[in-house]
């Protein structure tokens, strides 16, 4: 009966997700969107998107760079736009020119050319197109408007030059000089900065204990890697690359992406192995280190996906001495093979409930169990059994009595979804007791536009055992998903009473564990001191630890602001 009811419950429960608002600051595979600027009663921004989205140096003769200028409130483009586009890498200007477009979507053909004998690389860039009659100096090509399906034949200007000839992070700066009419020059330029990553493969060899040479590829999306080393004592691979650890720069970085590719025939990196990752000697979270044994039959790919939050935590851990460090040291350490359990299911659409081309595999290590945070690995496959890249999804977890015990709809209140760049994601979910749990998954779409091809809903039943208390640490006092509520409360998106009621319920249900605390006399939730809300904001941002947040909850209980019934 439990399984028969599961789909009915998912339809009732999972559709409570609010309407998606994708038009916010975001970063995706091969694309980026800048924060909006107020202009003429609108909130306008620029989105930059590459096609193909995953470009590796030397593998493409040309690429499309789309720059879209639109109002985030209506998701409509502004028309008759004059753009000044600049392409930068590592502080060096590679291209700069004016372009004009009728419909607010500018498409530029980029043709990489590594040959340049000039001191200033921008001098080697050649621009294709004709000056528009109403926008002096701005390049324009007459012909069919570009869409995602006709890039080979549509009319678009071009840049041929030293662009995308080296891997790493590229800054695309866009100034909007005129909009709505090419003759309407803006009094103040609207300036945006977006970033895209280009991959570059570097070949290395390691010597095994048997003196055999094993080929290793490091695919870097950030900068050239150096000082590649293999340590036979723990079979670890390490390397470094240039990086600016100054907090003001770290705040601009969305993700640092590196891939390590090792043949599965090399036993320490065989299929089924697990890994630990370190950055500047600090162990990174499991979500920042993803193992992909699916893409190639003979090769394991281990991804470092180090987000801004993870970089900030590393800075916090190492202190101000790390700010002047000019390098990022990465280390990959293989662990013993893990025997995993898994379940697999397909998704259906939300209208006719017909099958969509998405299959989800959820796997977990059986040594984890009740009363522990279990690392569940979510893997998303398309109809060809290939990983679905840049997927956005949410999940809800229920116990066998249909009580929700966990959920995650992403970190942003306006742009829903957990982003899985490589189609693999690890989520630590606290499961309070043995027995069956149900995991409901909703795929919201792919990319910055939430493309709907792989969107759908599905559900899985998982049996949770007692786990091994000797080998697995007990969970932290606070499930991580509670941070969403704390962040929303601190931002004023839920009121004091709702926050208090939510915490009361979590404590009563033993989800949030608070040390024994003497309750004070009854008071009003309006008496919550400002420092409590500050604590919630800092805790949600990872700036204070769990104990500091719990002390604030204990204060509310002691003062009678929060009443806990036994």
PDB file of N, CA and C in Angstrom, residues 320-417:
ATOM      1  N   UNK A 320      43.804  34.855   7.623  1.00  0.00           N
ATOM      2  CA  UNK A 320      44.263  35.922   6.726  1.00  0.00           C
ATOM      3  C   UNK A 320      45.600  35.618   6.075  1.00  0.00           C
ATOM      4  N   UNK A 321      46.392  34.714   6.661  1.00  0.00           N
ATOM      5  CA  UNK A 321      47.676  34.365   6.041  1.00  0.00           C
ATOM      6  C   UNK A 321      47.477  33.766   4.653  1.00  0.00           C
ATOM      7  N   UNK A 322      46.293  33.167   4.422  1.00  0.00           N
ATOM      8  CA  UNK A 322      46.040  32.541   3.129  1.00  0.00           C
ATOM      9  C   UNK A 322      45.683  33.559   2.051  1.00  0.00           C
ATOM     10  N   UNK A 323      45.314  34.788   2.445  1.00  0.00           N
ATOM     11  CA  UNK A 323      44.859  35.781   1.477  1.00  0.00           C
ATOM     12  C   UNK A 323      45.955  36.142   0.469  1.00  0.00           C
ATOM     13  N   UNK A 324      47.217  36.090   0.929  1.00  0.00           N
ATOM     14  CA  UNK A 324      48.335  36.462   0.067  1.00  0.00           C
ATOM     15  C   UNK A 324      48.898  35.272  -0.705  1.00  0.00           C
ATOM     16  N   UNK A 325      48.315  34.085  -0.495  1.00  0.00           N
ATOM     17  CA  UNK A 325      48.766  32.889  -1.203  1.00  0.00           C
ATOM     18  C   UNK A 325      48.381  33.016  -2.678  1.00  0.00           C
ATOM     19  N   UNK A 326      49.335  32.828  -3.551  1.00  0.00           N
ATOM     20  CA  UNK A 326      49.073  33.010  -4.989  1.00  0.00           C
ATOM     21  C   UNK A 326      48.765  31.702  -5.700  1.00  0.00           C
ATOM     22  N   UNK A 327      48.630  30.621  -4.953  1.00  0.00           N
ATOM     23  CA  UNK A 327      48.381  29.308  -5.575  1.00  0.00           C
ATOM     24  C   UNK A 327      47.256  28.569  -4.873  1.00  0.00           C
ATOM     25  N   UNK A 328      46.633  27.682  -5.629  1.00  0.00           N
ATOM     26  CA  UNK A 328      45.693  26.715  -5.070  1.00  0.00           C
ATOM     27  C   UNK A 328      46.315  25.338  -5.217  1.00  0.00           C
ATOM     28  N   UNK A 329      46.534  24.670  -4.077  1.00  0.00           N
ATOM     29  CA  UNK A 329      47.082  23.312  -4.074  1.00  0.00           C
ATOM     30  C   UNK A 329      45.945  22.319  -3.956  1.00  0.00           C
ATOM     31  N   UNK A 330      45.850  21.388  -4.901  1.00  0.00           N
ATOM     32  CA  UNK A 330      44.791  20.381  -4.887  1.00  0.00           C
ATOM     33  C   UNK A 330      45.393  19.000  -4.695  1.00  0.00           C
ATOM     34  N   UNK A 331      44.722  18.185  -3.901  1.00  0.00           N
ATOM     35  CA  UNK A 331      45.214  16.831  -3.632  1.00  0.00           C
ATOM     36  C   UNK A 331      44.043  15.862  -3.649  1.00  0.00           C
ATOM     37  N   UNK A 332      44.240  14.744  -4.323  1.00  0.00           N
ATOM     38  CA  UNK A 332      43.220  13.700  -4.455  1.00  0.00           C
ATOM     39  C   UNK A 332      43.766  12.415  -3.857  1.00  0.00           C
ATOM     40  N   UNK A 333      43.047  11.852  -2.871  1.00  0.00           N
ATOM     41  CA  UNK A 333      43.507  10.653  -2.163  1.00  0.00           C
ATOM     42  C   UNK A 333      42.469   9.545  -2.326  1.00  0.00           C
ATOM     43  N   UNK A 334      42.828   8.405  -2.947  1.00  0.00           N
ATOM     44  CA  UNK A 334      41.863   7.293  -3.075  1.00  0.00           C
ATOM     45  C   UNK A 334      41.678   6.571  -1.744  1.00  0.00           C
ATOM     46  N   UNK A 335      40.444   6.148  -1.493  1.00  0.00           N
ATOM     47  CA  UNK A 335      40.113   5.390  -0.292  1.00  0.00           C
ATOM     48  C   UNK A 335      39.792   3.959  -0.694  1.00  0.00           C
ATOM     49  N   UNK A 336      39.411   3.168   0.281  1.00  0.00           N
ATOM     50  CA  UNK A 336      39.085   1.766  -0.003  1.00  0.00           C
ATOM     51  C   UNK A 336      37.791   1.683  -0.805  1.00  0.00           C
ATOM     52  N   UNK A 337      37.598   0.559  -1.468  1.00  0.00           N
ATOM     53  CA  UNK A 337      36.391   0.361  -2.270  1.00  0.00           C
ATOM     54  C   UNK A 337      35.172   0.264  -1.368  1.00  0.00           C
ATOM     55  N   UNK A 338      34.082   0.839  -1.797  1.00  0.00           N
ATOM     56  CA  UNK A 338      32.857   0.857  -1.016  1.00  0.00           C
ATOM     57  C   UNK A 338      31.802   0.017  -1.721  1.00  0.00           C
ATOM     58  N   UNK A 339      31.121  -0.813  -0.943  1.00  0.00           N
ATOM     59  CA  UNK A 339      30.010  -1.597  -1.490  1.00  0.00           C
ATOM     60  C   UNK A 339      28.731  -0.790  -1.312  1.00  0.00           C
ATOM     61  N   UNK A 340      28.160  -0.350  -2.431  1.00  0.00           N
ATOM     62  CA  UNK A 340      27.003   0.541  -2.365  1.00  0.00           C
ATOM     63  C   UNK A 340      25.713  -0.185  -2.706  1.00  0.00           C
ATOM     64  N   UNK A 341      24.636   0.275  -2.077  1.00  0.00           N
ATOM     65  CA  UNK A 341      23.290  -0.097  -2.479  1.00  0.00           C
ATOM     66  C   UNK A 341      22.766   1.009  -3.377  1.00  0.00           C
ATOM     67  N   UNK A 342      21.815   0.671  -4.241  1.00  0.00           N
ATOM     68  CA  UNK A 342      21.280   1.703  -5.119  1.00  0.00           C
ATOM     69  C   UNK A 342      19.865   1.365  -5.549  1.00  0.00           C
ATOM     70  N   UNK A 343      19.152   2.384  -5.983  1.00  0.00           N
ATOM     71  CA  UNK A 343      17.835   2.207  -6.569  1.00  0.00           C
ATOM     72  C   UNK A 343      17.735   3.148  -7.764  1.00  0.00           C
ATOM     73  N   UNK A 344      16.942   2.773  -8.731  1.00  0.00           N
ATOM     74  CA  UNK A 344      16.859   3.547  -9.962  1.00  0.00           C
ATOM     75  C   UNK A 344      15.407   3.681 -10.395  1.00  0.00           C
ATOM     76  N   UNK A 345      15.053   4.853 -10.943  1.00  0.00           N
ATOM     77  CA  UNK A 345      13.681   5.081 -11.368  1.00  0.00           C
ATOM     78  C   UNK A 345      13.673   6.134 -12.464  1.00  0.00           C
ATOM     79  N   UNK A 346      12.604   6.155 -13.260  1.00  0.00           N
ATOM     80  CA  UNK A 346      12.488   7.153 -14.316  1.00  0.00           C
ATOM     81  C   UNK A 346      11.504   8.235 -13.882  1.00  0.00           C
ATOM     82  N   UNK A 347      11.511   9.342 -14.596  1.00  0.00           N
ATOM     83  CA  UNK A 347      10.632  10.463 -14.285  1.00  0.00           C
ATOM     84  C   UNK A 347       9.475  10.538 -15.274  1.00  0.00           C
ATOM     85  N   UNK A 348       8.400  11.186 -14.836  1.00  0.00           N
ATOM     86  CA  UNK A 348       7.264  11.462 -15.703  1.00  0.00           C
ATOM     87  C   UNK A 348       7.014  12.963 -15.692  1.00  0.00           C
ATOM     88  N   UNK A 349       6.326  13.456 -16.723  1.00  0.00           N
ATOM     89  CA  UNK A 349       6.041  14.887 -16.766  1.00  0.00           C
ATOM     90  C   UNK A 349       4.914  15.218 -15.794  1.00  0.00           C
ATOM     91  N   UNK A 350       4.704  16.506 -15.566  1.00  0.00           N
ATOM     92  CA  UNK A 350       3.746  16.935 -14.550  1.00  0.00           C
ATOM     93  C   UNK A 350       2.373  17.262 -15.117  1.00  0.00           C
ATOM     94  N   UNK A 351       2.148  16.950 -16.391  1.00  0.00           N
ATOM     95  CA  UNK A 351       0.845  17.226 -16.998  1.00  0.00           C
ATOM     96  C   UNK A 351       0.104  15.927 -17.284  1.00  0.00           C
ATOM     97  N   UNK A 352       0.695  15.080 -18.120  1.00  0.00           N
ATOM     98  CA  UNK A 352       0.050  13.815 -18.475  1.00  0.00           C
ATOM     99  C   UNK A 352       0.662  12.631 -17.745  1.00  0.00           C
ATOM    100  N   UNK A 353       1.717  12.904 -16.946  1.00  0.00           N
ATOM    101  CA  UNK A 353       2.424  11.853 -16.201  1.00  0.00           C
ATOM    102  C   UNK A 353       2.950  10.775 -17.133  1.00  0.00           C
ATOM    103  N   UNK A 354       3.432  11.225 -18.299  1.00  0.00           N
ATOM    104  CA  UNK A 354       4.055  10.311 -19.240  1.00  0.00           C
ATOM    105  C   UNK A 354       5.563  10.332 -19.041  1.00  0.00           C
ATOM    106  N   UNK A 355       6.222   9.239 -19.384  1.00  0.00           N
ATOM    107  CA  UNK A 355       7.650   9.084 -19.159  1.00  0.00           C
ATOM    108  C   UNK A 355       8.443  10.138 -19.923  1.00  0.00           C
ATOM    109  N   UNK A 356       9.448  10.712 -19.248  1.00  0.00           N
ATOM    110  CA  UNK A 356      10.377  11.646 -19.890  1.00  0.00           C
ATOM    111  C   UNK A 356      11.745  10.961 -19.960  1.00  0.00           C
ATOM    112  N   UNK A 357      12.677  11.477 -20.805  1.00  0.00           N
ATOM    113  CA  UNK A 357      13.948  10.764 -21.017  1.00  0.00           C
ATOM    114  C   UNK A 357      14.970  10.974 -19.898  1.00  0.00           C
ATOM    115  N   UNK A 358      14.514  10.839 -18.641  1.00  0.00           N
ATOM    116  CA  UNK A 358      15.387  11.039 -17.490  1.00  0.00           C
ATOM    117  C   UNK A 358      15.292   9.848 -16.556  1.00  0.00           C
ATOM    118  N   UNK A 359      16.434   9.288 -16.219  1.00  0.00           N
ATOM    119  CA  UNK A 359      16.515   8.219 -15.230  1.00  0.00           C
ATOM    120  C   UNK A 359      17.405   8.689 -14.088  1.00  0.00           C
ATOM    121  N   UNK A 360      16.986   8.415 -12.858  1.00  0.00           N
ATOM    122  CA  UNK A 360      17.752   8.825 -11.684  1.00  0.00           C
ATOM    123  C   UNK A 360      18.202   7.585 -10.928  1.00  0.00           C
ATOM    124  N   UNK A 361      19.474   7.560 -10.570  1.00  0.00           N
ATOM    125  CA  UNK A 361      20.008   6.518  -9.705  1.00  0.00           C
ATOM    126  C   UNK A 361      20.387   7.157  -8.379  1.00  0.00           C
ATOM    127  N   UNK A 362      19.886   6.603  -7.283  1.00  0.00           N
ATOM    128  CA  UNK A 362      20.280   7.044  -5.942  1.00  0.00           C
ATOM    129  C   UNK A 362      21.061   5.909  -5.295  1.00  0.00           C
ATOM    130  N   UNK A 363      22.285   6.184  -4.869  1.00  0.00           N
ATOM    131  CA  UNK A 363      23.115   5.151  -4.243  1.00  0.00           C
ATOM    132  C   UNK A 363      23.626   5.642  -2.897  1.00  0.00           C
ATOM    133  N   UNK A 364      23.975   4.675  -2.017  1.00  0.00           N
ATOM    134  CA  UNK A 364      24.442   5.015  -0.679  1.00  0.00           C
ATOM    135  C   UNK A 364      25.258   3.852  -0.131  1.00  0.00           C
ATOM    136  N   UNK A 365      26.110   4.164   0.810  1.00  0.00           N
ATOM    137  CA  UNK A 365      26.960   3.179   1.469  1.00  0.00           C
ATOM    138  C   UNK A 365      26.188   2.573   2.639  1.00  0.00           C
ATOM    139  N   UNK A 366      26.051   1.255   2.650  1.00  0.00           N
ATOM    140  CA  UNK A 366      25.249   0.573   3.657  1.00  0.00           C
ATOM    141  C   UNK A 366      25.763   0.677   5.073  1.00  0.00           C
ATOM    142  N   UNK A 367      27.013   1.134   5.257  1.00  0.00           N
ATOM    143  CA  UNK A 367      27.514   1.270   6.628  1.00  0.00           C
ATOM    144  C   UNK A 367      26.837   2.438   7.348  1.00  0.00           C
ATOM    145  N   UNK A 368      26.209   3.325   6.575  1.00  0.00           N
ATOM    146  CA  UNK A 368      25.436   4.405   7.171  1.00  0.00           C
ATOM    147  C   UNK A 368      24.015   3.908   7.428  1.00  0.00           C
ATOM    148  N   UNK A 369      23.375   4.469   8.452  1.00  0.00           N
ATOM    149  CA  UNK A 369      22.020   4.033   8.751  1.00  0.00           C
ATOM    150  C   UNK A 369      21.291   5.003   9.650  1.00  0.00           C
ATOM    151  N   UNK A 370      20.375   4.461  10.467  1.00  0.00           N
ATOM    152  CA  UNK A 370      19.483   5.276  11.283  1.00  0.00           C
ATOM    153  C   UNK A 370      20.263   6.191  12.223  1.00  0.00           C
ATOM    154  N   UNK A 371      19.683   7.386  12.437  1.00  0.00           N
ATOM    155  CA  UNK A 371      20.228   8.410  13.317  1.00  0.00           C
ATOM    156  C   UNK A 371      21.589   8.923  12.838  1.00  0.00           C
ATOM    157  N   UNK A 372      21.779   8.904  11.537  1.00  0.00           N
ATOM    158  CA  UNK A 372      23.023   9.406  10.958  1.00  0.00           C
ATOM    159  C   UNK A 372      22.719  10.221   9.705  1.00  0.00           C
ATOM    160  N   UNK A 373      23.638  11.111   9.365  1.00  0.00           N
ATOM    161  CA  UNK A 373      23.568  11.795   8.086  1.00  0.00           C
ATOM    162  C   UNK A 373      24.163  10.864   7.035  1.00  0.00           C
ATOM    163  N   UNK A 374      23.334  10.480   6.078  1.00  0.00           N
ATOM    164  CA  UNK A 374      23.752   9.515   5.062  1.00  0.00           C
ATOM    165  C   UNK A 374      24.088  10.263   3.772  1.00  0.00           C
ATOM    166  N   UNK A 375      25.290  10.065   3.221  1.00  0.00           N
ATOM    167  CA  UNK A 375      25.602  10.692   1.929  1.00  0.00           C
ATOM    168  C   UNK A 375      24.933   9.913   0.790  1.00  0.00           C
ATOM    169  N   UNK A 376      23.860  10.455   0.264  1.00  0.00           N
ATOM    170  CA  UNK A 376      23.175   9.860  -0.881  1.00  0.00           C
ATOM    171  C   UNK A 376      23.723  10.499  -2.162  1.00  0.00           C
ATOM    172  N   UNK A 377      24.071   9.650  -3.135  1.00  0.00           N
ATOM    173  CA  UNK A 377      24.551  10.144  -4.415  1.00  0.00           C
ATOM    174  C   UNK A 377      23.417  10.096  -5.431  1.00  0.00           C
ATOM    175  N   UNK A 378      23.065  11.257  -5.988  1.00  0.00           N
ATOM    176  CA  UNK A 378      22.033  11.376  -7.017  1.00  0.00           C
ATOM    177  C   UNK A 378      22.737  11.468  -8.369  1.00  0.00           C
ATOM    178  N   UNK A 379      22.400  10.554  -9.285  1.00  0.00           N
ATOM    179  CA  UNK A 379      22.991  10.563 -10.622  1.00  0.00           C
ATOM    180  C   UNK A 379      21.873  10.619 -11.651  1.00  0.00           C
ATOM    181  N   UNK A 380      22.014  11.503 -12.643  1.00  0.00           N
ATOM    182  CA  UNK A 380      20.961  11.764 -13.618  1.00  0.00           C
ATOM    183  C   UNK A 380      21.430  11.337 -15.010  1.00  0.00           C
ATOM    184  N   UNK A 381      20.680  10.429 -15.643  1.00  0.00           N
ATOM    185  CA  UNK A 381      21.023   9.913 -16.965  1.00  0.00           C
ATOM    186  C   UNK A 381      19.958  10.307 -17.981  1.00  0.00           C
ATOM    187  N   UNK A 382      20.411  10.526 -19.233  1.00  0.00           N
ATOM    188  CA  UNK A 382      19.453  10.763 -20.317  1.00  0.00           C
ATOM    189  C   UNK A 382      19.102   9.452 -21.002  1.00  0.00           C
ATOM    190  N   UNK A 383      18.387   9.555 -22.126  1.00  0.00           N
ATOM    191  CA  UNK A 383      17.905   8.359 -22.824  1.00  0.00           C
ATOM    192  C   UNK A 383      19.031   7.508 -23.391  1.00  0.00           C
ATOM    193  N   UNK A 384      20.229   8.072 -23.531  1.00  0.00           N
ATOM    194  CA  UNK A 384      21.389   7.326 -24.047  1.00  0.00           C
ATOM    195  C   UNK A 384      22.328   6.864 -22.948  1.00  0.00           C
ATOM    196  N   UNK A 385      21.865   6.937 -21.748  1.00  0.00           N
ATOM    197  CA  UNK A 385      22.637   6.548 -20.558  1.00  0.00           C
ATOM    198  C   UNK A 385      23.872   7.445 -20.386  1.00  0.00           C
ATOM    199  N   UNK A 386      23.740   8.690 -20.809  1.00  0.00           N
ATOM    200  CA  UNK A 386      24.776   9.686 -20.605  1.00  0.00           C
ATOM    201  C   UNK A 386      24.354  10.606 -19.464  1.00  0.00           C
ATOM    202  N   UNK A 387      25.341  11.148 -18.759  1.00  0.00           N
ATOM    203  CA  UNK A 387      25.030  12.066 -17.674  1.00  0.00           C
ATOM    204  C   UNK A 387      24.386  13.334 -18.224  1.00  0.00           C
ATOM    205  N   UNK A 388      23.357  13.829 -17.536  1.00  0.00           N
ATOM    206  CA  UNK A 388      22.700  15.079 -17.919  1.00  0.00           C
ATOM    207  C   UNK A 388      23.419  16.216 -17.204  1.00  0.00           C
ATOM    208  N   UNK A 389      24.070  17.074 -17.972  1.00  0.00           N
ATOM    209  CA  UNK A 389      24.874  18.145 -17.385  1.00  0.00           C
ATOM    210  C   UNK A 389      24.009  19.344 -16.998  1.00  0.00           C
ATOM    211  N   UNK A 390      24.492  20.084 -16.002  1.00  0.00           N
ATOM    212  CA  UNK A 390      23.894  21.355 -15.581  1.00  0.00           C
ATOM    213  C   UNK A 390      22.414  21.203 -15.238  1.00  0.00           C
ATOM    214  N   UNK A 391      22.103  20.152 -14.505  1.00  0.00           N
ATOM    215  CA  UNK A 391      20.709  19.860 -14.158  1.00  0.00           C
ATOM    216  C   UNK A 391      20.337  20.575 -12.861  1.00  0.00           C
ATOM    217  N   UNK A 392      19.071  20.950 -12.750  1.00  0.00           N
ATOM    218  CA  UNK A 392      18.558  21.633 -11.563  1.00  0.00           C
ATOM    219  C   UNK A 392      17.390  20.823 -11.008  1.00  0.00           C
ATOM    220  N   UNK A 393      17.480  20.500  -9.708  1.00  0.00           N
ATOM    221  CA  UNK A 393      16.485  19.589  -9.141  1.00  0.00           C
ATOM    222  C   UNK A 393      16.221  19.928  -7.677  1.00  0.00           C
ATOM    223  N   UNK A 394      15.169  19.309  -7.129  1.00  0.00           N
ATOM    224  CA  UNK A 394      14.830  19.416  -5.710  1.00  0.00           C
ATOM    225  C   UNK A 394      14.415  18.033  -5.222  1.00  0.00           C
ATOM    226  N   UNK A 395      14.517  17.817  -3.915  1.00  0.00           N
ATOM    227  CA  UNK A 395      14.078  16.522  -3.374  1.00  0.00           C
ATOM    228  C   UNK A 395      13.349  16.725  -2.046  1.00  0.00           C
ATOM    229  N   UNK A 396      12.504  15.736  -1.718  1.00  0.00           N
ATOM    230  CA  UNK A 396      11.767  15.693  -0.462  1.00  0.00           C
ATOM    231  C   UNK A 396      11.862  14.262   0.060  1.00  0.00           C
ATOM    232  N   UNK A 397      12.056  14.110   1.354  1.00  0.00           N
ATOM    233  CA  UNK A 397      12.217  12.778   1.954  1.00  0.00           C
ATOM    234  C   UNK A 397      11.158  12.599   3.031  1.00  0.00           C
ATOM    235  N   UNK A 398      10.464  11.436   2.989  1.00  0.00           N
ATOM    236  CA  UNK A 398       9.404  11.125   3.944  1.00  0.00           C
ATOM    237  C   UNK A 398       9.687   9.796   4.628  1.00  0.00           C
ATOM    238  N   UNK A 399       9.293   9.677   5.906  1.00  0.00           N
ATOM    239  CA  UNK A 399       9.407   8.386   6.577  1.00  0.00           C
ATOM    240  C   UNK A 399       8.208   7.524   6.196  1.00  0.00           C
ATOM    241  N   UNK A 400       8.136   6.321   6.772  1.00  0.00           N
ATOM    242  CA  UNK A 400       7.076   5.391   6.368  1.00  0.00           C
ATOM    243  C   UNK A 400       5.701   5.821   6.852  1.00  0.00           C
ATOM    244  N   UNK A 401       5.641   6.868   7.705  1.00  0.00           N
ATOM    245  CA  UNK A 401       4.352   7.396   8.158  1.00  0.00           C
ATOM    246  C   UNK A 401       3.996   8.693   7.416  1.00  0.00           C
ATOM    247  N   UNK A 402       4.723   8.949   6.326  1.00  0.00           N
ATOM    248  CA  UNK A 402       4.497  10.110   5.468  1.00  0.00           C
ATOM    249  C   UNK A 402       4.823  11.436   6.140  1.00  0.00           C
ATOM    250  N   UNK A 403       5.690  11.405   7.152  1.00  0.00           N
ATOM    251  CA  UNK A 403       6.188  12.637   7.751  1.00  0.00           C
ATOM    252  C   UNK A 403       7.434  13.088   6.984  1.00  0.00           C
ATOM    253  N   UNK A 404       7.450  14.357   6.592  1.00  0.00           N
ATOM    254  CA  UNK A 404       8.630  14.866   5.890  1.00  0.00           C
ATOM    255  C   UNK A 404       9.797  14.971   6.870  1.00  0.00           C
ATOM    256  N   UNK A 405      10.915  14.349   6.536  1.00  0.00           N
ATOM    257  CA  UNK A 405      12.086  14.402   7.415  1.00  0.00           C
ATOM    258  C   UNK A 405      13.228  15.215   6.808  1.00  0.00           C
ATOM    259  N   UNK A 406      13.149  15.546   5.540  1.00  0.00           N
ATOM    260  CA  UNK A 406      14.188  16.358   4.907  1.00  0.00           C
ATOM    261  C   UNK A 406      13.680  16.866   3.569  1.00  0.00           C
ATOM    262  N   UNK A 407      14.239  17.988   3.145  1.00  0.00           N
ATOM    263  CA  UNK A 407      13.944  18.518   1.809  1.00  0.00           C
ATOM    264  C   UNK A 407      15.038  19.504   1.442  1.00  0.00           C
ATOM    265  N   UNK A 408      15.182  19.731   0.158  1.00  0.00           N
ATOM    266  CA  UNK A 408      16.145  20.718  -0.324  1.00  0.00           C
ATOM    267  C   UNK A 408      15.682  21.200  -1.689  1.00  0.00           C
ATOM    268  N   UNK A 409      15.397  22.488  -1.788  1.00  0.00           N
ATOM    269  CA  UNK A 409      14.987  23.090  -3.063  1.00  0.00           C
ATOM    270  C   UNK A 409      16.024  24.099  -3.535  1.00  0.00           C
ATOM    271  N   UNK A 410      17.247  23.996  -3.004  1.00  0.00           N
ATOM    272  CA  UNK A 410      18.315  24.899  -3.385  1.00  0.00           C
ATOM    273  C   UNK A 410      18.534  25.976  -2.349  1.00  0.00           C
ATOM    274  N   UNK A 411      19.575  26.760  -2.551  1.00  0.00           N
ATOM    275  CA  UNK A 411      19.981  27.761  -1.565  1.00  0.00           C
ATOM    276  C   UNK A 411      19.315  29.118  -1.763  1.00  0.00           C
ATOM    277  N   UNK A 412      18.702  29.341  -2.923  1.00  0.00           N
ATOM    278  CA  UNK A 412      18.134  30.654  -3.222  1.00  0.00           C
ATOM    279  C   UNK A 412      16.619  30.599  -3.117  1.00  0.00           C
ATOM    280  N   UNK A 413      16.039  31.670  -2.558  1.00  0.00           N
ATOM    281  CA  UNK A 413      14.582  31.729  -2.451  1.00  0.00           C
ATOM    282  C   UNK A 413      13.926  32.164  -3.752  1.00  0.00           C
ATOM    283  N   UNK A 414      14.688  32.714  -4.693  1.00  0.00           N
ATOM    284  CA  UNK A 414      14.095  33.210  -5.938  1.00  0.00           C
ATOM    285  C   UNK A 414      14.453  32.351  -7.139  1.00  0.00           C
ATOM    286  N   UNK A 415      15.518  31.551  -7.053  1.00  0.00           N
ATOM    287  CA  UNK A 415      15.914  30.675  -8.157  1.00  0.00           C
ATOM    288  C   UNK A 415      16.015  29.266  -7.617  1.00  0.00           C
ATOM    289  N   UNK A 416      14.956  28.501  -7.806  1.00  0.00           N
ATOM    290  CA  UNK A 416      14.854  27.205  -7.154  1.00  0.00           C
ATOM    291  C   UNK A 416      15.755  26.158  -7.804  1.00  0.00           C
ATOM    292  N   UNK A 417      16.147  25.209  -7.003  1.00  0.00           N
ATOM    293  CA  UNK A 417      16.852  24.051  -7.511  1.00  0.00           C
ATOM    294  C   UNK A 417      18.279  23.929  -7.040  1.00  0.00           C
TER     295      UNK A 417
END
